[in-house]
mmCIF file of C-alpha atoms in Angstrom:
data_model
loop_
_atom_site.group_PDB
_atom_site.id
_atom_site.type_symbol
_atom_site.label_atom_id
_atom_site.label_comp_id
_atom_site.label_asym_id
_atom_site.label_seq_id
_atom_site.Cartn_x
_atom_site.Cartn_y
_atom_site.Cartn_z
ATOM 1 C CA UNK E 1 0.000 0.000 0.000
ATOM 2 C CA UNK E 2 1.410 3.116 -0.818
ATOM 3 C CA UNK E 3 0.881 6.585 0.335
ATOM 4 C CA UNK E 4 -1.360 7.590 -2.344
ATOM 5 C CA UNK E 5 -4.603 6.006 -2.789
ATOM 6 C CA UNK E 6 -6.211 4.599 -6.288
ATOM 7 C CA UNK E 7 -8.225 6.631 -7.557
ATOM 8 C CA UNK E 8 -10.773 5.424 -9.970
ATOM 9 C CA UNK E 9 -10.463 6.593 -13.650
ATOM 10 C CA UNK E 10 -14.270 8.431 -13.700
ATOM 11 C CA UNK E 11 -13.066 10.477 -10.716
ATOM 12 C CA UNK E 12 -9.323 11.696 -12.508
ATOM 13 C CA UNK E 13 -11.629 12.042 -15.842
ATOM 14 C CA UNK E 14 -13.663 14.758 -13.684
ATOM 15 C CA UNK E 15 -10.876 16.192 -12.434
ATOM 16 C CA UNK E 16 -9.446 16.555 -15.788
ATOM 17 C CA UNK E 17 -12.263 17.809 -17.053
ATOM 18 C CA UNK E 18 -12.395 20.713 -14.570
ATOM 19 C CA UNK E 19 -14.893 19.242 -11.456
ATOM 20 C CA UNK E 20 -13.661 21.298 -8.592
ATOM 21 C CA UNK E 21 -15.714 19.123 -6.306
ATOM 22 C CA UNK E 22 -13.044 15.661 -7.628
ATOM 23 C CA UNK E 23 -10.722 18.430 -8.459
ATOM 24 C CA UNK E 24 -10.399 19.641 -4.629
ATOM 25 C CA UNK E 25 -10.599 15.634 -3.234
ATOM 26 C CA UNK E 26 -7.482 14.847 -5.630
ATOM 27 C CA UNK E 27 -5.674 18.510 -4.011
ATOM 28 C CA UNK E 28 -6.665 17.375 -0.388
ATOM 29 C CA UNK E 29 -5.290 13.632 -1.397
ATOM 30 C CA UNK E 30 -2.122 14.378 -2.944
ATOM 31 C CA UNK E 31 -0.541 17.349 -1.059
ATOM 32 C CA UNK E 32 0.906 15.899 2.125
ATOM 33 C CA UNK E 33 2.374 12.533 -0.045
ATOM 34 C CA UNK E 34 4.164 14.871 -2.835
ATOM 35 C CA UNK E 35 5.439 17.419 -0.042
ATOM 36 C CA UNK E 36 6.748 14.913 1.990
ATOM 37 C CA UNK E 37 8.133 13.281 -1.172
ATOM 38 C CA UNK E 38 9.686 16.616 -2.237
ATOM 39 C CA UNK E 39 11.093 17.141 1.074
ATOM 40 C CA UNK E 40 12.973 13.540 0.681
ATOM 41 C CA UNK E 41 14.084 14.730 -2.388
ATOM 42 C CA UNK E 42 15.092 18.366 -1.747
ATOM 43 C CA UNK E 43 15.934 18.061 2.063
ATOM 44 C CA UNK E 44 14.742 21.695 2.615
ATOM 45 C CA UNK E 45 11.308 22.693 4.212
ATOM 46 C CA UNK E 46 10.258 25.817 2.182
ATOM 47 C CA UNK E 47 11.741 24.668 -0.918
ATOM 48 C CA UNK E 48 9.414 21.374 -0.404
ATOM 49 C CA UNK E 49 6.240 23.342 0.329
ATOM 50 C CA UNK E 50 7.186 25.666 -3.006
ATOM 51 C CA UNK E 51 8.128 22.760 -5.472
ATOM 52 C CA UNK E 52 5.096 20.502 -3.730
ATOM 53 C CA UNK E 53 2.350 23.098 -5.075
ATOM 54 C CA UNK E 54 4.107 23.073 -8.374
ATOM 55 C CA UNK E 55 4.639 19.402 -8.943
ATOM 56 C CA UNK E 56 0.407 19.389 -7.975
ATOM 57 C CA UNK E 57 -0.757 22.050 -10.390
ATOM 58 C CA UNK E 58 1.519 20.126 -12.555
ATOM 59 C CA UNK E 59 -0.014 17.224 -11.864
ATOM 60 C CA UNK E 60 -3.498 18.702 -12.376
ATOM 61 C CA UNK E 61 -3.046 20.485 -15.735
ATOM 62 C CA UNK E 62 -1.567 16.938 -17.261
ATOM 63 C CA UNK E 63 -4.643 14.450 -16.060
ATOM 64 C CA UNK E 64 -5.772 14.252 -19.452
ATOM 65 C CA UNK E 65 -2.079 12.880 -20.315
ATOM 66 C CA UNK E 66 -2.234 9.756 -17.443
ATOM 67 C CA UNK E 67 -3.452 6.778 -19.287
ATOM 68 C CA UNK E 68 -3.843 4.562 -16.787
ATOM 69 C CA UNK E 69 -0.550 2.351 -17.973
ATOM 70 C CA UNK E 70 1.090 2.508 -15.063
ATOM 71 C CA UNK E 71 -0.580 3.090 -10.905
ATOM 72 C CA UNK E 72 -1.555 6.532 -10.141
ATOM 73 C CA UNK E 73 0.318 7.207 -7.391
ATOM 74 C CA UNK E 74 3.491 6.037 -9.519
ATOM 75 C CA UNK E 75 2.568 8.692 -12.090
ATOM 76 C CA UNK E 76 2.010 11.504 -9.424
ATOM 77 C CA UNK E 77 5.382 10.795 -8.222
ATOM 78 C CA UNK E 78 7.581 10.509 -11.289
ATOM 79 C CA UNK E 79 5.682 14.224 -12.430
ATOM 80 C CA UNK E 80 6.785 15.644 -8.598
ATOM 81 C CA UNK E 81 10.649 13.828 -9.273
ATOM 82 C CA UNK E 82 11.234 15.652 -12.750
ATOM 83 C CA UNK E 83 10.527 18.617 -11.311
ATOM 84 C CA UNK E 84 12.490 18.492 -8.037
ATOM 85 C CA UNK E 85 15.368 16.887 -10.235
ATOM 86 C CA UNK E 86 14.627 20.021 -12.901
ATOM 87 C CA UNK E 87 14.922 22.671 -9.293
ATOM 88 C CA UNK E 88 17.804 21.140 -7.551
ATOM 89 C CA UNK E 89 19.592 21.169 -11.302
ATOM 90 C CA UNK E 90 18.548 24.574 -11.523
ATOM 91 C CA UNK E 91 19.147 25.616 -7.615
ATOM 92 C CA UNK E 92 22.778 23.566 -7.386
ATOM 93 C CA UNK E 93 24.230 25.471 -4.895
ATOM 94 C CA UNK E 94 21.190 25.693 -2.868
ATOM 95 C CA UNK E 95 21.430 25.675 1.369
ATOM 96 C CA UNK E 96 21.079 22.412 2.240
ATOM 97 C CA UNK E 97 18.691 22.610 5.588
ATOM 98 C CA UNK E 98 19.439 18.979 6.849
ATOM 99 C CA UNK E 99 15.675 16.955 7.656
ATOM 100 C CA UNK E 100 16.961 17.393 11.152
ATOM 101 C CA UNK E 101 16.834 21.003 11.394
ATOM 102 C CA UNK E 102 12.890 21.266 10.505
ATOM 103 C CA UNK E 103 10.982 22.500 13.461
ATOM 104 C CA UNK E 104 10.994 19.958 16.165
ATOM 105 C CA UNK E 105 10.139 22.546 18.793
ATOM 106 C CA UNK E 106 6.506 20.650 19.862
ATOM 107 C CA UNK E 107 9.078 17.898 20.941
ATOM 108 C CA UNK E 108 11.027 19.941 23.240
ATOM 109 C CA UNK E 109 12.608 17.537 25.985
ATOM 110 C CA UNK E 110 11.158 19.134 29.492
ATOM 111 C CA UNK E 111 12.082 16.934 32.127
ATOM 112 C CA UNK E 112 15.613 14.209 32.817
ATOM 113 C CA UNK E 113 14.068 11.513 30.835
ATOM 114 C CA UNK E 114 12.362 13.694 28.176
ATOM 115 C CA UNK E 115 16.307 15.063 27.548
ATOM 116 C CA UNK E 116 17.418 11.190 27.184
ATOM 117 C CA UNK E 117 15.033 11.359 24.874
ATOM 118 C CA UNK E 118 15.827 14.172 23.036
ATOM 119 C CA UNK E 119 19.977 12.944 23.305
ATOM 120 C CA UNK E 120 18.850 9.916 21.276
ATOM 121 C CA UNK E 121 16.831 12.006 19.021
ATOM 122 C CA UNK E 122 20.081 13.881 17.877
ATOM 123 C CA UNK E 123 22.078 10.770 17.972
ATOM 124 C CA UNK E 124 19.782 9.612 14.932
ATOM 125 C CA UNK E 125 19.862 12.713 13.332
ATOM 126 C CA UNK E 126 23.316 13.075 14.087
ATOM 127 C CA UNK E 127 23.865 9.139 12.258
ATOM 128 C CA UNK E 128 21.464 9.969 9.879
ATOM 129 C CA UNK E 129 23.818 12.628 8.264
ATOM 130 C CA UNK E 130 26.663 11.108 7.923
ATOM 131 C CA UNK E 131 24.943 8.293 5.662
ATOM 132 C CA UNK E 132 25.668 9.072 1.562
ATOM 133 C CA UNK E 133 23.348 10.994 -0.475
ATOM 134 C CA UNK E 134 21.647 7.917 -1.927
ATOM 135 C CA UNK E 135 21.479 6.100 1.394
ATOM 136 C CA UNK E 136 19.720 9.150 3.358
ATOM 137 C CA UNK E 137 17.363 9.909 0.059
ATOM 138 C CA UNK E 138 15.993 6.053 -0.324
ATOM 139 C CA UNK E 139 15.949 5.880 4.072
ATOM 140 C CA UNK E 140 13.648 9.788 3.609
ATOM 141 C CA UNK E 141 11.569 8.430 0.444
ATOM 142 C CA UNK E 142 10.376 5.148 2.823
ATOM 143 C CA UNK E 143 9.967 6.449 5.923
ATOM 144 C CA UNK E 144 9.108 10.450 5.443
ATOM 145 C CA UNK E 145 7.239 10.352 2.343
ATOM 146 C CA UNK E 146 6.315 6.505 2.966
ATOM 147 C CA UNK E 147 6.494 5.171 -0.248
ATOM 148 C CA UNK E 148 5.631 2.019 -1.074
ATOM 149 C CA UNK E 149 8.803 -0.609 -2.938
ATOM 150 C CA UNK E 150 6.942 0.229 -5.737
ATOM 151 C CA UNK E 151 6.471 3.823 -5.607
ATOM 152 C CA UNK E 152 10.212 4.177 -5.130
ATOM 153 C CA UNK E 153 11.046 2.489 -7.756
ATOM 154 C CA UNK E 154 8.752 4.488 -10.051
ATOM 155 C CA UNK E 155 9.884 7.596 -8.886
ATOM 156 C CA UNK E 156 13.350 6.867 -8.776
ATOM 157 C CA UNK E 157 13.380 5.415 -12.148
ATOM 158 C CA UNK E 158 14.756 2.005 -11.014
ATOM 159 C CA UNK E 159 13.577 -1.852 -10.474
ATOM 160 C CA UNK E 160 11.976 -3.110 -7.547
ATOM 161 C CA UNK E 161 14.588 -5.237 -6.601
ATOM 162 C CA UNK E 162 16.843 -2.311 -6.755
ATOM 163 C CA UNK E 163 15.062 -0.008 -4.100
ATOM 164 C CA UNK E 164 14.839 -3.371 -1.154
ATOM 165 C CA UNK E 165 19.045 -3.956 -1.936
ATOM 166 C CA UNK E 166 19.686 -0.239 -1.385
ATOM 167 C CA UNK E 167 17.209 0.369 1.313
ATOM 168 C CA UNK E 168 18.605 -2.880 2.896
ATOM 169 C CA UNK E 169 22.146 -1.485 2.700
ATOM 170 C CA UNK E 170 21.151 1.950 4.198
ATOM 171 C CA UNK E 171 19.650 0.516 7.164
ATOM 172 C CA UNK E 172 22.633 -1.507 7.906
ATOM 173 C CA UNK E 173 24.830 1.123 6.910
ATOM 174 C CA UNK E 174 22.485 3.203 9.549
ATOM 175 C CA UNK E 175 23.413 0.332 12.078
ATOM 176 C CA UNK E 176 26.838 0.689 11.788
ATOM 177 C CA UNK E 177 26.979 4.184 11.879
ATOM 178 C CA UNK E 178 24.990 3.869 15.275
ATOM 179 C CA UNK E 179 26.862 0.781 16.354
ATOM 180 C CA UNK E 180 29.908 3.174 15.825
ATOM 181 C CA UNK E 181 28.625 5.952 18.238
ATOM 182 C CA UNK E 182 28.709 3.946 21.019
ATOM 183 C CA UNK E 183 24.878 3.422 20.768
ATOM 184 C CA UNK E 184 23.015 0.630 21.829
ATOM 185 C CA UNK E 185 19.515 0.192 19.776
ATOM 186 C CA UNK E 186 16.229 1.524 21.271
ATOM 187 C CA UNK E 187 12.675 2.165 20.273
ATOM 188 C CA UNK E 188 11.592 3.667 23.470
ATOM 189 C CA UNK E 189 13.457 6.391 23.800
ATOM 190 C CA UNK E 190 12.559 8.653 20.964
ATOM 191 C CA UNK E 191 9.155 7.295 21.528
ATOM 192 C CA UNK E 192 9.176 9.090 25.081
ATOM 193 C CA UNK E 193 9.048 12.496 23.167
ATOM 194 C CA UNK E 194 5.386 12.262 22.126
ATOM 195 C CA UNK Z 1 27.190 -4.927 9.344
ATOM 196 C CA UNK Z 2 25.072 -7.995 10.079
ATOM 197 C CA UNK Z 3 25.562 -11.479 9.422
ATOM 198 C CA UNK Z 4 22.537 -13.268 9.332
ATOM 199 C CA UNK Z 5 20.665 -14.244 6.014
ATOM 200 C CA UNK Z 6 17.377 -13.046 7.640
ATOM 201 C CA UNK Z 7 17.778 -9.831 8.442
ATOM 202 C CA UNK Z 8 16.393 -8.381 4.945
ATOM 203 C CA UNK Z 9 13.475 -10.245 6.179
ATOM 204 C CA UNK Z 10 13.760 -8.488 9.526
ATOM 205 C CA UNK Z 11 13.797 -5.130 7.895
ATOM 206 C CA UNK Z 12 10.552 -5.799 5.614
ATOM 207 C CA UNK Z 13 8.598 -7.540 8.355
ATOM 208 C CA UNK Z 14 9.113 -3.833 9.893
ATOM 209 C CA UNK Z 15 7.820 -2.097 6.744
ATOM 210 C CA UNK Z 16 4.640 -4.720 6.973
ATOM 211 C CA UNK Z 17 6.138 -6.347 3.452
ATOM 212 C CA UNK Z 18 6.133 -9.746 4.593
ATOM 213 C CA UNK Z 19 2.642 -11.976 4.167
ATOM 214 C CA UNK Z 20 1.504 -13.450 7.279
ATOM 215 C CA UNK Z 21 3.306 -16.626 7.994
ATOM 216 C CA UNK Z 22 7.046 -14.973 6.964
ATOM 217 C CA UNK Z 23 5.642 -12.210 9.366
ATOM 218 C CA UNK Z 24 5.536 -14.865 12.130
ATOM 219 C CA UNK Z 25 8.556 -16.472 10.609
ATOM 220 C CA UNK Z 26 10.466 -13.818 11.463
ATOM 221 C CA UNK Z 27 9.742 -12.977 14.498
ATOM 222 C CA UNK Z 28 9.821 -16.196 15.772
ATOM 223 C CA UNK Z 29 13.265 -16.054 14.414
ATOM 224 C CA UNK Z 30 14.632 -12.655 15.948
ATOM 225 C CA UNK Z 31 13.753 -14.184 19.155
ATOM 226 C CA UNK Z 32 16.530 -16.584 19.133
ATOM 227 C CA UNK Z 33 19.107 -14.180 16.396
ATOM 228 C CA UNK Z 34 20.662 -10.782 18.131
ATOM 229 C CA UNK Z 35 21.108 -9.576 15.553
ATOM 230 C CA UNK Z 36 17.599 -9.686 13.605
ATOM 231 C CA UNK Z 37 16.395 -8.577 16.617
ATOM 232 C CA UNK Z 38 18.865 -5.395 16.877
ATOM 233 C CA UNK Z 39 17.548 -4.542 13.441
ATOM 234 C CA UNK Z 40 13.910 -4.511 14.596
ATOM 235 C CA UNK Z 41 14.393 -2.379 17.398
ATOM 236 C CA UNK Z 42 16.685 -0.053 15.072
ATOM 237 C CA UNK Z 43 13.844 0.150 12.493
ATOM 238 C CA UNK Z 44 11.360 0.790 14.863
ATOM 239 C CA UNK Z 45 13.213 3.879 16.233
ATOM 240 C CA UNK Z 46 13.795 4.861 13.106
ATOM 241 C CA UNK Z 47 10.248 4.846 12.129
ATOM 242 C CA UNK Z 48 9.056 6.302 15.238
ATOM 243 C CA UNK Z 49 11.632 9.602 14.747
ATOM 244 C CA UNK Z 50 10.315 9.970 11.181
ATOM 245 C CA UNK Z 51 6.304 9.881 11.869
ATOM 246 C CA UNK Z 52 7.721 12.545 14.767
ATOM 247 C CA UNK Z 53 9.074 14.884 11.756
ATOM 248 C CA UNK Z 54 6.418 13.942 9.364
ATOM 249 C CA UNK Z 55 4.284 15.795 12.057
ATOM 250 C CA UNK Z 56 6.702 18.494 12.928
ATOM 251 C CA UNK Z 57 6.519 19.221 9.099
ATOM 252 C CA UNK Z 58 3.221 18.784 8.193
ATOM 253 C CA UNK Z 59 2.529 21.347 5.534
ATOM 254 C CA UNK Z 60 -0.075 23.348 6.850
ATOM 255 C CA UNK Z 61 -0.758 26.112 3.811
ATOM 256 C CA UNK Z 62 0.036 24.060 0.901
ATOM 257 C CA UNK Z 63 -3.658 22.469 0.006
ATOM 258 C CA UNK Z 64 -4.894 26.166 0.518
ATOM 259 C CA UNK Z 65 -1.777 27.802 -1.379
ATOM 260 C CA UNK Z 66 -2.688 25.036 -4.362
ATOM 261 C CA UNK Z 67 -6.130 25.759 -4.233
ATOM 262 C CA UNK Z 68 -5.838 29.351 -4.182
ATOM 263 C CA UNK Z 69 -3.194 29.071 -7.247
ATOM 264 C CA UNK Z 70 -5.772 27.525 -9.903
ATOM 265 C CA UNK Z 71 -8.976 29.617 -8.721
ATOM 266 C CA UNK Z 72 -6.361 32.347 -9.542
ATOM 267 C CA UNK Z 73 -5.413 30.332 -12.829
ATOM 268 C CA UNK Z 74 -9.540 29.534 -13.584
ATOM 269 C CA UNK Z 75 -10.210 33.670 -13.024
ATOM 270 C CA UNK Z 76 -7.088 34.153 -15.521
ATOM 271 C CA UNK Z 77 -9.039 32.548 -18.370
ATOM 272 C CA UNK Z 78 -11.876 33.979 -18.028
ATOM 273 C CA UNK Z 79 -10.094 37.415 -18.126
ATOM 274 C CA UNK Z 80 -8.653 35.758 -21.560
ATOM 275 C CA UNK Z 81 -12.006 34.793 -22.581
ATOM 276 C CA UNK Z 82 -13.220 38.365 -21.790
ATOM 277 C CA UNK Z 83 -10.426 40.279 -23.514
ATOM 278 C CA UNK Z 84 -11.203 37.933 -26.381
ATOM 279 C CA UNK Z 85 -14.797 38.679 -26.567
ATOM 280 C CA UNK Z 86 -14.968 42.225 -26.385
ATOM 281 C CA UNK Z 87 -13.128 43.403 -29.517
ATOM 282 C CA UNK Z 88 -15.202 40.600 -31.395
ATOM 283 C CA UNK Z 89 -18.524 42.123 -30.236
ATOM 284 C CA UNK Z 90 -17.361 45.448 -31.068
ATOM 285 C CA UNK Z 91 -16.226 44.019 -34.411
ATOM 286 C CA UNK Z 92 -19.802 42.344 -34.951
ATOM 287 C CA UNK Z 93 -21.878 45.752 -34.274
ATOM 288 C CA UNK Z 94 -19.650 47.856 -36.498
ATOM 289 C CA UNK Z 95 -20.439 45.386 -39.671
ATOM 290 C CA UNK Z 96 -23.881 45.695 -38.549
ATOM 291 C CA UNK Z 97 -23.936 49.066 -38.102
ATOM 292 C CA UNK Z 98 -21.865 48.958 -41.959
ATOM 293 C CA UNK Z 99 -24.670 47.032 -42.895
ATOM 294 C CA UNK Z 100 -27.516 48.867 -42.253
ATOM 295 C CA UNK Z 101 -25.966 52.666 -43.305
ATOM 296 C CA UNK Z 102 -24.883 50.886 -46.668
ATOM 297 C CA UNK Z 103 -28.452 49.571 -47.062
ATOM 298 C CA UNK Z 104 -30.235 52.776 -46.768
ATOM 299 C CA UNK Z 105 -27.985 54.224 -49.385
ATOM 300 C CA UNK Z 106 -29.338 51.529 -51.872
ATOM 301 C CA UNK Z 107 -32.281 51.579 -54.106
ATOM 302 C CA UNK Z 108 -33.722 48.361 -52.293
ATOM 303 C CA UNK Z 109 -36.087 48.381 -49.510
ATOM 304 C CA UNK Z 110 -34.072 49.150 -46.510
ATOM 305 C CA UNK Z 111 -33.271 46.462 -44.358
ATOM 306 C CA UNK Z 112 -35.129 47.717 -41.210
ATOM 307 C CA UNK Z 113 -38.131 47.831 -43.112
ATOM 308 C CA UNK Z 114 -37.412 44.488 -44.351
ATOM 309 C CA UNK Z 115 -37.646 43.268 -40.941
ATOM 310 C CA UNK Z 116 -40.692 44.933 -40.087
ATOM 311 C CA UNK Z 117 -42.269 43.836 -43.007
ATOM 312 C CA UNK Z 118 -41.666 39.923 -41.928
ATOM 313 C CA UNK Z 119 -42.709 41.087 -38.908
ATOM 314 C CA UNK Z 120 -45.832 41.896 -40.019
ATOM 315 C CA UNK Z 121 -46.314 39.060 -42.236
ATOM 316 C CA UNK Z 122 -45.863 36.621 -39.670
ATOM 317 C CA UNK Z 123 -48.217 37.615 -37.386
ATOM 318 C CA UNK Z 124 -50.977 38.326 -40.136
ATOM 319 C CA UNK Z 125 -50.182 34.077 -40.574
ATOM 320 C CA UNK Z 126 -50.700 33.628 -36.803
ATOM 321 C CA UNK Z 127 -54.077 36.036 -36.789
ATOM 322 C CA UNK Z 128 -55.448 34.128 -39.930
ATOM 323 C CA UNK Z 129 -55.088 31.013 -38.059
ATOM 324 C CA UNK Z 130 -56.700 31.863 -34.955
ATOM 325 C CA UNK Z 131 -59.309 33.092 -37.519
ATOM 326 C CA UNK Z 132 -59.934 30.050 -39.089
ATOM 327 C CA UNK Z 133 -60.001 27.874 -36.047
ATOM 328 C CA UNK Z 134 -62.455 29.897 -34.484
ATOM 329 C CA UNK Z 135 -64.518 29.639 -37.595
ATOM 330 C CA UNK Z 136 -64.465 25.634 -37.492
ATOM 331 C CA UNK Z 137 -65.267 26.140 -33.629
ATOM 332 C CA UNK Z 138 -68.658 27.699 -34.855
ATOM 333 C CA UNK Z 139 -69.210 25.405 -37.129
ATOM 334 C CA UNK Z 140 -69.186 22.290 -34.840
ATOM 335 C CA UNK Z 141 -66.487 20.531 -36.323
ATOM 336 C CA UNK Z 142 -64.061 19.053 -33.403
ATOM 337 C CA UNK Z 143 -61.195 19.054 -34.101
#
């Protein structure tokens, strides 16, 4: 299951043809998926939001081009990849804000064990950076935008197989990395912060 | 890092990839394998701290921002549509208005009498008709 629904082909046909009522249930649908998908891609919150609404009016004006060949969802998301490949082509030197950085500040640790807490939050975040490009993007496309295998794949132009032997190797490099820092694996205390 | 064979199968039993009985395969087999096991709890942190951010982030103005983007786009071609219209309509009445001051000039009947003259016509038709039926009314014939 991926993270955006089938829709059936009478209800993108309405859309296509201009229904606000189907056009407004695909907008409410699609936007968190493709931002959270752009912000895998782009690693930068406003930049997200901005390239998000353009992949989805994008998306919108070129429903009479989606024949159906391929899943919908799959479609959506190789339309919102061109165009964050086409921005951070364009934007190449752009600041980098790290996922991490993104306002955490509802999660702020206020008492000892919410700080544990918070210390194993940065120890992630802290492991999370220092995997490669590819490893972080595949790790952010799963779990951030949570893509299906198959939406992954789609998006990332690549086979199935592929996306589970490189997601495989990120979480183990992600291990390591962890292993490395002296830390010992835990669910609960990140958990704790909610 | 890991050694075991299984501990793909660890990682996709934590994305919910794995059918039923490799789900229960699985676990049954991290109980007794560290390291399995290690990668479980490691993916469950994992996902935990992202569904954390994924709220943290949540983009609050972007349905609105989209919305408000192709009303603005849908109010943009009607403006087109408008700006469009308006020199053809002024186009239409000036060959009209052509029309009609040519016409006068003519020999011919003028075209405004023309019209009145159809007019007229038509609604002698009409009148005749009524007259008629009412005449076959008097007469007793049902029609």
């Amino acid at each position: 299951m991926g993270a955006i629904p089938d829709f059936p082909p009478e209800k993108l046909e309405l859309a296509a043809s201009g229904d606000s009522a189907a056009t407004e249930e695909l907008v409410r649908a699609l936007s968190a998926p493709v931002y959270y998908f752009c912000l895998a891609i782009l690693k930068n919150g406003e930049q997200a939001e901005d390239a998000a609404q353009e992949a989805l009016l994008k998306v919108l004006s070129s429903l009479v081009s989606f024949k159906g060949k391929s899943a919908f969802g799959s479609w959506v998301y190789s339309v919102a990849s061109n165009h964050c490949l086409d921005l951070a082509r364009k934007n190449s030197r752009r600041r980098e804000t790290s996922l991490e950085e993104l306002s955490l500040s509802g999660f702020e640790p206020c008492d000892g064990s919410d700080s544990e807490a918070a210390a194993a939050r940065h120890s992630l975040e802290a492991a999370l950076a220092e995997l490669s490009e590819e490893h972080r993007t595949v790790i952010n496309l799963r779990e951030l935008a949570g893509m299906s295998y198959g939406e992954i794949a789609a998006a990332t132009s690549c086979s199935e197989g592929t996306v589970k032997s490189r997601l495989f190797r990120a979480r183990e490099e992600l291990r390591r990395v962890l292993a490395a820092r002296g830390e010992k694996p835990d669910a609960e205390p990140v958990a704790k912060e909610l | 890092m890991g050694n075991c064979s299984e501990l793909e199968k660890a990682y996709m039993f934590g994305d919910g990839e794995l059918p039923p009985e490799e789900a229960a395969a699985a676990i049954a087999h991290a109980a007794s394998c560290p390291d399995c096991a290690a990668a479980m709890e490691t993916h469950e942190r994992v996902k935990t701290y992202f569904s954390l951010l994924r709220q943290a982030a949540r983009p609050v103005g972007l349905e609105a921002s989209v919305k408000y983007a192709l009303r603005a786009a849908a109010e943009e071609d009607i403006g087109i549509l408008w700006r469009a219209m308006v020199p053809a309509g002024a186009l239409a009445f000036a060959t009209l208005g052509c029309w009609l001051l040519l016409d006068s000039w003519t020999d011919q009947q003028p075209l405004s009498d023309m019209i009145v003259d159809r007019g007229s016509a038509i609604y002698e038709v009409i009148g005749g008709t009524d007259d008629l039926l009412r005449q076959l009314k008097l007469e007793g014939q049902d029609l």
